[in-house]
Short mmCIF file of C-alpha atoms in Angstrom, two decimals:
data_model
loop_
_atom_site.label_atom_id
_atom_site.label_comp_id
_atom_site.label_asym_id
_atom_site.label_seq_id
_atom_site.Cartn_x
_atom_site.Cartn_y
_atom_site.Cartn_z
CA UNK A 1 -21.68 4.96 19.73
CA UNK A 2 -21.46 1.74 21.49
CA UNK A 3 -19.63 0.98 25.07
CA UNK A 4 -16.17 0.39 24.16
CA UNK A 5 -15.61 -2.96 26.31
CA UNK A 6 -18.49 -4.93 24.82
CA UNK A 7 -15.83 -5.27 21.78
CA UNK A 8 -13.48 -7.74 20.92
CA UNK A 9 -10.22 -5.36 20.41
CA UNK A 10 -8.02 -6.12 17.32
CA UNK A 11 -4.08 -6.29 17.52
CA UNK A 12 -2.53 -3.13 15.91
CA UNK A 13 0.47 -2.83 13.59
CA UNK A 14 2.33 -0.44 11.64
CA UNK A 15 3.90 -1.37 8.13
CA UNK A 16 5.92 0.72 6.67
CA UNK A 17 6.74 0.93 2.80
CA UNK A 18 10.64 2.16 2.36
CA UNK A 19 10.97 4.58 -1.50
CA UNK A 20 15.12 4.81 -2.09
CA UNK A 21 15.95 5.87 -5.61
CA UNK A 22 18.87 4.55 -6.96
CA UNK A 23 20.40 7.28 -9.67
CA UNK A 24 23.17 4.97 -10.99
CA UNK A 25 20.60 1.94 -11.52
CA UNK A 26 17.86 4.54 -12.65
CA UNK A 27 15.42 2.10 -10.56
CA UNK A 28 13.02 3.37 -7.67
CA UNK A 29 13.56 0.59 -4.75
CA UNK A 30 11.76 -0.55 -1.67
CA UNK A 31 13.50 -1.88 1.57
CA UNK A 32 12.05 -5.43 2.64
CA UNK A 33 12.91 -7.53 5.36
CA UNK A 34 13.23 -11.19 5.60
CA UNK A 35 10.63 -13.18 7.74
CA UNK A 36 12.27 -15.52 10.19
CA UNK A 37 8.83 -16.67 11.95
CA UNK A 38 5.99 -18.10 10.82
CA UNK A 39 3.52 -17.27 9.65
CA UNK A 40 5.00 -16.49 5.99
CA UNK A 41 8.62 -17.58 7.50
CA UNK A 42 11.09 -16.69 4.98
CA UNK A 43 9.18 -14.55 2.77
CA UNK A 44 10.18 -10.96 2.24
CA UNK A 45 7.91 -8.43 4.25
CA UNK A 46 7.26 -4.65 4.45
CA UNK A 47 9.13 -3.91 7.87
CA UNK A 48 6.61 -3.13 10.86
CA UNK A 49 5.57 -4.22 14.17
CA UNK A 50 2.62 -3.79 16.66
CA UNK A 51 1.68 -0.61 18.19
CA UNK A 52 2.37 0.18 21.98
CA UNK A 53 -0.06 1.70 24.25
CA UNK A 54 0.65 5.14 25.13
CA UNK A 55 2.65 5.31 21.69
CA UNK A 56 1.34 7.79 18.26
CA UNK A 57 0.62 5.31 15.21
CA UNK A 58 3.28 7.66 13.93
CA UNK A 59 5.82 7.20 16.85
CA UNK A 60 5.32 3.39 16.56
CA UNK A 61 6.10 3.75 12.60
CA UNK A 62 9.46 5.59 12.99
CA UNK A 63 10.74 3.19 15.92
CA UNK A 64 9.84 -0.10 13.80
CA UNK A 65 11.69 1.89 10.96
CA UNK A 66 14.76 2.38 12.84
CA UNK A 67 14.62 -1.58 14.58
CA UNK A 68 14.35 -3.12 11.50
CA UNK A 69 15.89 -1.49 8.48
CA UNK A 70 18.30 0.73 10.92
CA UNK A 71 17.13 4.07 9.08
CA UNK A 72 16.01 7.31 10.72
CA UNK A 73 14.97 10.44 9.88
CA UNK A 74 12.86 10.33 6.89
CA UNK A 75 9.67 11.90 5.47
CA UNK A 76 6.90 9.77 6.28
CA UNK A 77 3.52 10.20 6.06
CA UNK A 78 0.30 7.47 6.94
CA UNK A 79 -1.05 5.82 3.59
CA UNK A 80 -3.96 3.82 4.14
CA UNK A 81 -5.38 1.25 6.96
CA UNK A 82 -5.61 -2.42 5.80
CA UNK A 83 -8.12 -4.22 8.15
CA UNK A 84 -9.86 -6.92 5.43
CA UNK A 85 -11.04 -9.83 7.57
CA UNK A 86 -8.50 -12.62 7.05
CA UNK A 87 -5.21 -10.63 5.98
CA UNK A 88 -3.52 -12.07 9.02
CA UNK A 89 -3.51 -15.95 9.50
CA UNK A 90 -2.46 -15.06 13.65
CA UNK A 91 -6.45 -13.71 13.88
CA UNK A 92 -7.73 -10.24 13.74
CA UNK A 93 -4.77 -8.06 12.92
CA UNK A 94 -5.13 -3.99 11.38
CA UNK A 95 -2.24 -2.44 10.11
CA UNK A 96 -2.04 1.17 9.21
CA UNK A 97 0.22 1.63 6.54
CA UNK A 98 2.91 4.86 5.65
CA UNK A 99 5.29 5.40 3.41
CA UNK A 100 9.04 6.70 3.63
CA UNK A 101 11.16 8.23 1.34
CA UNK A 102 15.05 8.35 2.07
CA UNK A 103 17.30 10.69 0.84
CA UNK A 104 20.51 9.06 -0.65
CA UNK A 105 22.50 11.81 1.48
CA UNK A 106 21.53 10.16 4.34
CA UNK A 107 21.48 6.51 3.66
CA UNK A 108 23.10 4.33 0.33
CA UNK A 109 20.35 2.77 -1.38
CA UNK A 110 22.26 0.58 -3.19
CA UNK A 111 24.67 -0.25 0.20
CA UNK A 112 23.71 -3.32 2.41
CA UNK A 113 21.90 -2.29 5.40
CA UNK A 114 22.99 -3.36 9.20
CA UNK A 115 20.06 -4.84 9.83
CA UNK A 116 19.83 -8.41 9.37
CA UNK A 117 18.11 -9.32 6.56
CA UNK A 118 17.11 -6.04 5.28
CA UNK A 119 17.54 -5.42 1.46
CA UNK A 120 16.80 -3.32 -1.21
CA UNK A 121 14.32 -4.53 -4.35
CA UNK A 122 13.37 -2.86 -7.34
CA UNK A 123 9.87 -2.47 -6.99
CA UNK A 124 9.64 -3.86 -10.42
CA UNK A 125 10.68 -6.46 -9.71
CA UNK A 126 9.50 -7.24 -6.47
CA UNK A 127 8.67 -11.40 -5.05
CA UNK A 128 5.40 -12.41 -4.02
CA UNK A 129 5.28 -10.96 0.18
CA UNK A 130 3.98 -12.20 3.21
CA UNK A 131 0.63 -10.91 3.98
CA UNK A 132 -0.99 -8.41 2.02
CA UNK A 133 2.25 -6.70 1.68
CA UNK A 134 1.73 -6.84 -1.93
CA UNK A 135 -1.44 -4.68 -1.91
CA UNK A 136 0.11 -2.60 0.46
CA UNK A 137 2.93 -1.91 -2.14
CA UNK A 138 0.56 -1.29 -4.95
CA UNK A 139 -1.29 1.72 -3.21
CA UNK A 140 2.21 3.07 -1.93
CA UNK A 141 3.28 3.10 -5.17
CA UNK A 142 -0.31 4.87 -6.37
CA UNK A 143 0.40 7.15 -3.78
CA UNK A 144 3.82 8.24 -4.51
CA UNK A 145 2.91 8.46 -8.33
CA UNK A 146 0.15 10.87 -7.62
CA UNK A 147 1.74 12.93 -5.44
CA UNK A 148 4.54 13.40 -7.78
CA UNK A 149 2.10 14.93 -9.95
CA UNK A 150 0.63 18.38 -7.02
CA UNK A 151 3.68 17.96 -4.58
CA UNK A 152 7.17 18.12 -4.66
CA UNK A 153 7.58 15.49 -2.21
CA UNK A 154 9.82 13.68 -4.57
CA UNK A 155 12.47 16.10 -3.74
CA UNK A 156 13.11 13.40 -0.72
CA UNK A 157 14.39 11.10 -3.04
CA UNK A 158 16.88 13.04 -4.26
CA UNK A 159 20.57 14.60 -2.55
CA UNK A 160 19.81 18.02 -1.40
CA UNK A 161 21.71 18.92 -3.88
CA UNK A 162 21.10 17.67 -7.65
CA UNK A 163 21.10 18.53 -11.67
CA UNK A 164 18.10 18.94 -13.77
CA UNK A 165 19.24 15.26 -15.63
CA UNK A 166 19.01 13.61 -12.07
CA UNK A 167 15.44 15.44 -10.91
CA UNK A 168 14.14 14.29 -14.73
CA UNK A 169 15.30 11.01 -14.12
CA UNK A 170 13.19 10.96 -10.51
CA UNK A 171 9.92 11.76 -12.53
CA UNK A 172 11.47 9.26 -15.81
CA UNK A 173 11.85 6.61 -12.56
CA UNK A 174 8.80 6.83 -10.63
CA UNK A 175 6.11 7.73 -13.10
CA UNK A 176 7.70 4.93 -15.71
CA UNK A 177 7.85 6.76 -18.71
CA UNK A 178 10.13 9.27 -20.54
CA UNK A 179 9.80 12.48 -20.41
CA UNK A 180 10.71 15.36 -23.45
CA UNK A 181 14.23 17.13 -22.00
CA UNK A 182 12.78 20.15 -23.06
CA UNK A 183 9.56 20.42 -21.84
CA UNK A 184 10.82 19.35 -18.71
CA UNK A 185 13.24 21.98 -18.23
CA UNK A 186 10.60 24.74 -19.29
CA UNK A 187 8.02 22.92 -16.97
CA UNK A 188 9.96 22.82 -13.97
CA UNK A 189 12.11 26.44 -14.30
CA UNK A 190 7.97 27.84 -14.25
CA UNK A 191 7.21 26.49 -11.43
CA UNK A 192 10.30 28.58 -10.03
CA UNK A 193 11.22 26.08 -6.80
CA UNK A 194 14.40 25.50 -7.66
CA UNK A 195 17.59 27.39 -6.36
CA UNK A 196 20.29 27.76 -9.11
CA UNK A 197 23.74 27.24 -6.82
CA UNK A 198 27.18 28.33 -7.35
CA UNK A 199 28.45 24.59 -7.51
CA UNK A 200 28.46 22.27 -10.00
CA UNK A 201 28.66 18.18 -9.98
CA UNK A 202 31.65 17.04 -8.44
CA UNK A 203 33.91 13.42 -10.15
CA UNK A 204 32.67 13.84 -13.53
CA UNK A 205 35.08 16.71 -14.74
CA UNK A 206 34.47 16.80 -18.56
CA UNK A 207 30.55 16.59 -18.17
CA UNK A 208 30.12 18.33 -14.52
CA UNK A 209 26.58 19.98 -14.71
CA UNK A 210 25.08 22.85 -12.48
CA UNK A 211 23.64 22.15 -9.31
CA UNK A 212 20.19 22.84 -7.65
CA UNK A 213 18.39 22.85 -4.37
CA UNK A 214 14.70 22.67 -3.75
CA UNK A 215 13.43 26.38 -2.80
CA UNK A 216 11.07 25.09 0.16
CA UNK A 217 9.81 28.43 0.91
CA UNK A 218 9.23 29.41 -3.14
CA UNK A 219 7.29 26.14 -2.72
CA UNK A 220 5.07 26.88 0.16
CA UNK A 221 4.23 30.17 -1.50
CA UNK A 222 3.09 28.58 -4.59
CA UNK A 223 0.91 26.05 -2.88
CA UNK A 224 -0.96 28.96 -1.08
CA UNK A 225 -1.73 30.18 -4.61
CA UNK A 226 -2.90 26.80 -6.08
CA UNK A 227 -0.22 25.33 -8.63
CA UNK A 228 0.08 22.42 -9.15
CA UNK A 229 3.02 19.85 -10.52
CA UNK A 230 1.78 18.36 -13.04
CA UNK A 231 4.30 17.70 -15.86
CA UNK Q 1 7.74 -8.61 13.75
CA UNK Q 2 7.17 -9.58 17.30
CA UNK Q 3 4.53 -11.74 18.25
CA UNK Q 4 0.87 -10.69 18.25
CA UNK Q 5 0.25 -11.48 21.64
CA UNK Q 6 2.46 -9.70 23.72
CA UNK Q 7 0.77 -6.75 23.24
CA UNK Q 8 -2.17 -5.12 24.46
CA UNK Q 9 -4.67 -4.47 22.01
CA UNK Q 10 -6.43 -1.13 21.35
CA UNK Q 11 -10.12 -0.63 20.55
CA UNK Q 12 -10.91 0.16 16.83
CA UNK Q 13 -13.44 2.29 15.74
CA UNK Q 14 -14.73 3.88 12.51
CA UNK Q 15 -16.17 7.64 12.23
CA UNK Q 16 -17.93 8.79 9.20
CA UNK Q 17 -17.63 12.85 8.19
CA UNK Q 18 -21.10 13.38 6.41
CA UNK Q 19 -20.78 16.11 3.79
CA UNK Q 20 -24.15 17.32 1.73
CA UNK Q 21 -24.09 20.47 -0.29
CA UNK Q 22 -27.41 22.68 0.20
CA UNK Q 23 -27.44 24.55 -2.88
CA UNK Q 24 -30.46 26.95 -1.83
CA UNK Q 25 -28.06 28.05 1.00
CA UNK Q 26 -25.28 27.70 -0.79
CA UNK Q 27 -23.55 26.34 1.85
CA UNK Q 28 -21.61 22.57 2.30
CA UNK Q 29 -22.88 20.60 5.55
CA UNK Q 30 -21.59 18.33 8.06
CA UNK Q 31 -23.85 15.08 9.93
CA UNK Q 32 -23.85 14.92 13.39
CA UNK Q 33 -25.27 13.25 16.14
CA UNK Q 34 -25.61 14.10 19.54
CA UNK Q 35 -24.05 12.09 22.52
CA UNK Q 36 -26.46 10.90 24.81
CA UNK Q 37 -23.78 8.92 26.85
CA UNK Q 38 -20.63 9.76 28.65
CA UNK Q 39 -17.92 10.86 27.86
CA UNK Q 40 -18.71 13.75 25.88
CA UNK Q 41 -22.69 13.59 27.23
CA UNK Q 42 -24.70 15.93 25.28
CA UNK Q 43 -21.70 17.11 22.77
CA UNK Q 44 -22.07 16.59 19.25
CA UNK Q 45 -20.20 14.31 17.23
CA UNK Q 46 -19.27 12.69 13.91
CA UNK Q 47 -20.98 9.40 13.96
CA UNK Q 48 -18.96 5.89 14.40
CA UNK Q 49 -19.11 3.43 16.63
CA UNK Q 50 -16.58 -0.09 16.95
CA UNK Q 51 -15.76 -2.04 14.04
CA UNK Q 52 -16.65 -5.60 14.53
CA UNK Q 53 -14.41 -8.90 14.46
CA UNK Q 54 -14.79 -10.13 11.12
CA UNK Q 55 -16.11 -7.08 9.39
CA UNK Q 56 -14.04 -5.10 6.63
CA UNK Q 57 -13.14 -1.56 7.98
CA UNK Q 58 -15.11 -0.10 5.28
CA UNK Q 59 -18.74 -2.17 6.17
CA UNK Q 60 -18.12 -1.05 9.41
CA UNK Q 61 -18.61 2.77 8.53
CA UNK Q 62 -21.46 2.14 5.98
CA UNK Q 63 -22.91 0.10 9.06
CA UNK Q 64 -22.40 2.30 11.83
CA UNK Q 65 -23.55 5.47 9.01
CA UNK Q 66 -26.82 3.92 8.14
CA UNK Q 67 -27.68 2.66 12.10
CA UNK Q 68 -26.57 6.05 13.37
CA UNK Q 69 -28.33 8.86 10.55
CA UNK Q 70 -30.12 6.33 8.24
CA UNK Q 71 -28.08 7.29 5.28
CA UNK Q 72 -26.99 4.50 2.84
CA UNK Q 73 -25.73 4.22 -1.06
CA UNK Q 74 -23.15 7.35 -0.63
CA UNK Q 75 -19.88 7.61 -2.00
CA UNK Q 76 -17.35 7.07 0.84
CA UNK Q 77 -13.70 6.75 1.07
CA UNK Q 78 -10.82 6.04 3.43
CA UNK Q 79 -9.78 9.57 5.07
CA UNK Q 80 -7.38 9.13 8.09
CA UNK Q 81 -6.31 7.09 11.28
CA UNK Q 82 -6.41 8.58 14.73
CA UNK Q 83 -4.63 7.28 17.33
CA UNK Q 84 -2.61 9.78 19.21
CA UNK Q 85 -2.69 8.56 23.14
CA UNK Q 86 -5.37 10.58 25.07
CA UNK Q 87 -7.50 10.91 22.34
CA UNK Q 88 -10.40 9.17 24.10
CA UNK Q 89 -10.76 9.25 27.70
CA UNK Q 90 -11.94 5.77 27.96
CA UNK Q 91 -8.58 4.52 27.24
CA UNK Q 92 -6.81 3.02 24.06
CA UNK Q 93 -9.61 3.74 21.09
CA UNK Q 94 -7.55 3.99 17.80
CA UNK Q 95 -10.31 5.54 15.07
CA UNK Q 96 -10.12 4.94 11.25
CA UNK Q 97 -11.56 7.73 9.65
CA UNK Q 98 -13.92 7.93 6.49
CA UNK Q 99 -15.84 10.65 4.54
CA UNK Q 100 -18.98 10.25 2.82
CA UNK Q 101 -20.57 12.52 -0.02
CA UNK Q 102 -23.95 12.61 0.12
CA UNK Q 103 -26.04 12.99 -3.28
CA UNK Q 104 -28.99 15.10 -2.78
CA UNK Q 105 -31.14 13.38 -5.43
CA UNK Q 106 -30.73 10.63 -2.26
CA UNK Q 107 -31.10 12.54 0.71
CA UNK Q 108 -32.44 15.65 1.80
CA UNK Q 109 -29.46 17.78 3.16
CA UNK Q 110 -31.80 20.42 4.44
CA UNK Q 111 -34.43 17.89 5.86
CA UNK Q 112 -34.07 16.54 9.57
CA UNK Q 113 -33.22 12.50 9.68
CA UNK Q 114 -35.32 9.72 10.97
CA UNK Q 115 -32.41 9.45 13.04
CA UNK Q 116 -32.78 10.64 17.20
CA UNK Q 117 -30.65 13.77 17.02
CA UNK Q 118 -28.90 13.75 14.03
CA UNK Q 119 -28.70 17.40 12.54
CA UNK Q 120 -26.74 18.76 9.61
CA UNK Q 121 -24.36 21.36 10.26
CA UNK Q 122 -22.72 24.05 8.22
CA UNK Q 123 -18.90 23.66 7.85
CA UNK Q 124 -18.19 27.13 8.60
CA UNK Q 125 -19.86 26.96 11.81
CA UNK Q 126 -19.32 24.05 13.88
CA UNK Q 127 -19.71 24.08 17.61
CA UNK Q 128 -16.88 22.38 19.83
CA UNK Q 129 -17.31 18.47 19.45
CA UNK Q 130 -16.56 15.37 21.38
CA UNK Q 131 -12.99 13.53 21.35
CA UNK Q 132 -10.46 14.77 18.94
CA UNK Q 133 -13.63 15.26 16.57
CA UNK Q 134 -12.43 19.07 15.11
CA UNK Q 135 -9.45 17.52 14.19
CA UNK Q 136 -11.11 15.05 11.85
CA UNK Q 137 -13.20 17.52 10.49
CA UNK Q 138 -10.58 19.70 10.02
CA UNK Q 139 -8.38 16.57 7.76
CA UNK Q 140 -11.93 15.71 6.05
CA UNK Q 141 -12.58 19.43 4.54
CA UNK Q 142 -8.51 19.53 3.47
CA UNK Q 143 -9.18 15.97 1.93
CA UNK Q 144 -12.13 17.19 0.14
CA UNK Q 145 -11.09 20.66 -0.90
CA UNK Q 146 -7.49 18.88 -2.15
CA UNK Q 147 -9.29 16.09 -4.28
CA UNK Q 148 -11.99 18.52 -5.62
CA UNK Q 149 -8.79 20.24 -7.62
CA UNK Q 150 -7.83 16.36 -9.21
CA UNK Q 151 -10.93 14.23 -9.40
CA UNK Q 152 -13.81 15.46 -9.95
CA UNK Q 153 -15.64 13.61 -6.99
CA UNK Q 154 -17.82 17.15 -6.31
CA UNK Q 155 -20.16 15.90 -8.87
CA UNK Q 156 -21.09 12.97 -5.81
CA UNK Q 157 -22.73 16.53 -4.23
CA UNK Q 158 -24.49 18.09 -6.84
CA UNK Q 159 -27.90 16.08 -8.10
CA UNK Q 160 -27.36 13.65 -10.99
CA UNK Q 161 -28.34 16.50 -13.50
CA UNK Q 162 -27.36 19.71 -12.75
CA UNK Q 163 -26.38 23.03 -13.91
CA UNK Q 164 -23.39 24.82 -14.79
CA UNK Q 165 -24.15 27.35 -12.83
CA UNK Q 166 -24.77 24.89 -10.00
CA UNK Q 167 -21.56 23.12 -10.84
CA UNK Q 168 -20.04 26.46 -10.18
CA UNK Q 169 -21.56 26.88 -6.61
CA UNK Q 170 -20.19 23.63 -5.75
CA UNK Q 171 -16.24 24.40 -6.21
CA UNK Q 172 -17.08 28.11 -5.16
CA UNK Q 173 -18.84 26.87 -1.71
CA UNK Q 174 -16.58 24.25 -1.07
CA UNK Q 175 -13.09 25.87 -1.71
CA UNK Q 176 -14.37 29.30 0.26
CA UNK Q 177 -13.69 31.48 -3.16
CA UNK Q 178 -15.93 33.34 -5.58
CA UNK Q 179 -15.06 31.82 -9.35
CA UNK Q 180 -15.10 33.91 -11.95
CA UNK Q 181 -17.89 32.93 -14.27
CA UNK Q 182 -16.47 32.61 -17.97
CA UNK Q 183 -13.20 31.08 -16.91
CA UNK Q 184 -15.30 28.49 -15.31
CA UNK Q 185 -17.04 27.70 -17.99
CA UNK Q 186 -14.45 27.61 -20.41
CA UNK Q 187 -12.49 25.42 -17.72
CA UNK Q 188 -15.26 22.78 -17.17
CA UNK Q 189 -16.07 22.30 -20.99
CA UNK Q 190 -12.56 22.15 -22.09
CA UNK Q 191 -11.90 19.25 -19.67
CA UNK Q 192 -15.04 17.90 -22.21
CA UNK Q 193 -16.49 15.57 -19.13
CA UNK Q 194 -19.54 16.69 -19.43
CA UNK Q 195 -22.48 15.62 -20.78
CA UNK Q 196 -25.29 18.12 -22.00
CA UNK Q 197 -28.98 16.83 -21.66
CA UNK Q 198 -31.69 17.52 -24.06
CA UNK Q 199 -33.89 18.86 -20.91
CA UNK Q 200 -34.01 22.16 -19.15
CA UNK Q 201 -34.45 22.78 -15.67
CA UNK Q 202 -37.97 22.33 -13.73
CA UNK Q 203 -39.81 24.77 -11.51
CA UNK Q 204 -37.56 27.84 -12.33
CA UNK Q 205 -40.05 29.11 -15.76
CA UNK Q 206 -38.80 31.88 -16.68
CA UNK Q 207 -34.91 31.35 -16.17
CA UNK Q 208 -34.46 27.58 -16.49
CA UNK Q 209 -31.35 26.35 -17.75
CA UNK Q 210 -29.54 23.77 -20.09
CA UNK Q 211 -28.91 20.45 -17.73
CA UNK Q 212 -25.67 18.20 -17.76
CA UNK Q 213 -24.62 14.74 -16.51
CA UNK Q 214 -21.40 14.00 -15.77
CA UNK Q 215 -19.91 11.46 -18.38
CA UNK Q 216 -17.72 9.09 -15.56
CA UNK Q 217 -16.39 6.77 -19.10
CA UNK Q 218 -14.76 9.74 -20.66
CA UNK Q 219 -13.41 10.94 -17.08
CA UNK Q 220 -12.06 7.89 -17.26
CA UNK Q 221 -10.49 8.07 -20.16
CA UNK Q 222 -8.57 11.60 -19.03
CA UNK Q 223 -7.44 10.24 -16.20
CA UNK Q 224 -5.47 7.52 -18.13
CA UNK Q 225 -3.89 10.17 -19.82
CA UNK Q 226 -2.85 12.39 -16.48
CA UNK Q 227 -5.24 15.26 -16.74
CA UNK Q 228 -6.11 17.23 -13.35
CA UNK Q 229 -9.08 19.01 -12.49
CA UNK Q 230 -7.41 22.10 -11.43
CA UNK Q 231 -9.75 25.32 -11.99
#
């Protein structure tokens, strides 16, 4: 290992890729922000920003979350470090990338933010970004996809409390394909992590289904033991 | 997004976990290199080194991995980024993490390197290493024990052919566990990405075995359709 000051240093940023599902649209959306200087001025962005000295990657991720988009606690986790020579017309720019996933109890994914210039896109149906925001996207998306598959970490996306119909509809939404009602139901009552409640849906009288919450300690059991969640 | 200047910029640097599988020991190694500088003088360490201006993240490691143990042509892949403050005594060093598989039709995993003080090192017992070094090891042997259950990168350990009953060794050394023997071979053949040879082992007379490839286009092929490696 070399001296560390012979180096020229690169500037460090954090980009963030926003997952909101929206239930009524039946769309999985992404939160981008508006560019309002160059470079790529008025293009739509992944928020981020550069890292502070003293400050985790992780810390620096969260604060740029809540500047920009206004949103706070989320699960996030680090996705991948984008440092391809050129991806940054300022010079030599890294950016390590993560990914959040917001619960619609805590924020309305379909709802305006407060931050200005922040909006929700289907990612779909998403316009060509600034950098290589779109690349970014593409493995976030991988990610989240695979995940789905040996974690339950699509639980975020959903109210803590939620039907069968709405937690098929997560893995109809994000995986982009439909799934058989029944093998679903058998799939996911075997992997016994759900908690059957005493409630059912509220505002939808004649149809009101039963409601569930993820059993995070069933879960952490099960992981221990190897299952997986493959549907 | 503030400006890129404002900010002070951190040092980047790349390090590379090494992993080799020595079959006659039936145990999975680590590469390291000794320090011969402060800090950290005379500790051992995964080898890295400072990614260059103008150099993808990923040359970097396959740089810094064939000037610091002579290895080259190895399967490597983004692990991690490092960059909680204190993590290097020399000041703001933000480390992008990689992991290498090491074939040993390529490289003998028992034999010392050409390399000044690079030594292979069983997983299992590591002594205490430079920086925040443990902790990548530590996120390295998750990574690898995690993706051994979906993809079936192992096979980047074993030789190009192999056994079943080395096959076996592999998963059983690498996820700590003793497999039993017929499940595992009714497991591997039913996920039919193997390829059986018309040659039997060398050097073993009496009790060689059938050899197999694996068969990457049909692996392929099962991926598409969302099958997992789970044994």
């Amino acid at each position: 290992m070399s001296h560390a000051y012979e180096y020229e240093r690169p500037a460090l940023t954090v980009d963030c890729v926003i997952f909101g599902l929206d239930l009524e649209e039946e769309s999985l959306k992404v939160m981008l922000i508006e560019r309002d200087l160059e470079p790529f001025a008025g293009r739509w962005a992944i928020p981020g920003g550069f890292v502070r000295q003293g400050e985790s990657l992780e810390a620096a991720a969260l604060r740029e979350l809540e500047e920009e988009t206004g949103i706070s606690d989320v699960f996030l986790e680090q996705l991948y470090t984008f440092g391809a020579p050129g991806r940054d017309p300022r010079g030599w720019i890294v950016s390590v990338a993560y990914y959040a996933l917001v619960s619609p109890d805590k924020h309305h994914v379909t709802a305006a933010t407060d931050a200005r210039r922040a909006e929700w896109f289907t990612v779909t149906k998403l316009p060509s970004l600034a950098f290589d925001h779109n690349d970014i996207m593409r493995a976030a998306l991988q990610r989240l996809r695979g995940k789905l598959a040996y974690a339950p970490i699509g639980f975020e996306l959903l109210p803590r409390k939620f039907t069968i119909k709405q937690l098929q509809k997560l893995y109809e939404i994000v995986l982009g394909e439909k799934l058989d009602n029944r093998n679903f139901r058998k799939k996911i009552f075997s992997m016994d992590v759900l908690r059957e409640l005493d409630e059912i849906q509220k505002g939808v009288p004649h149809r009101a289904a039963r409601l569930y919450k993820f059993d995070e300690r069933k879960y952490k059991q099960l992981m221990k033991q190897g299952m997986n969640f493959e549907l």
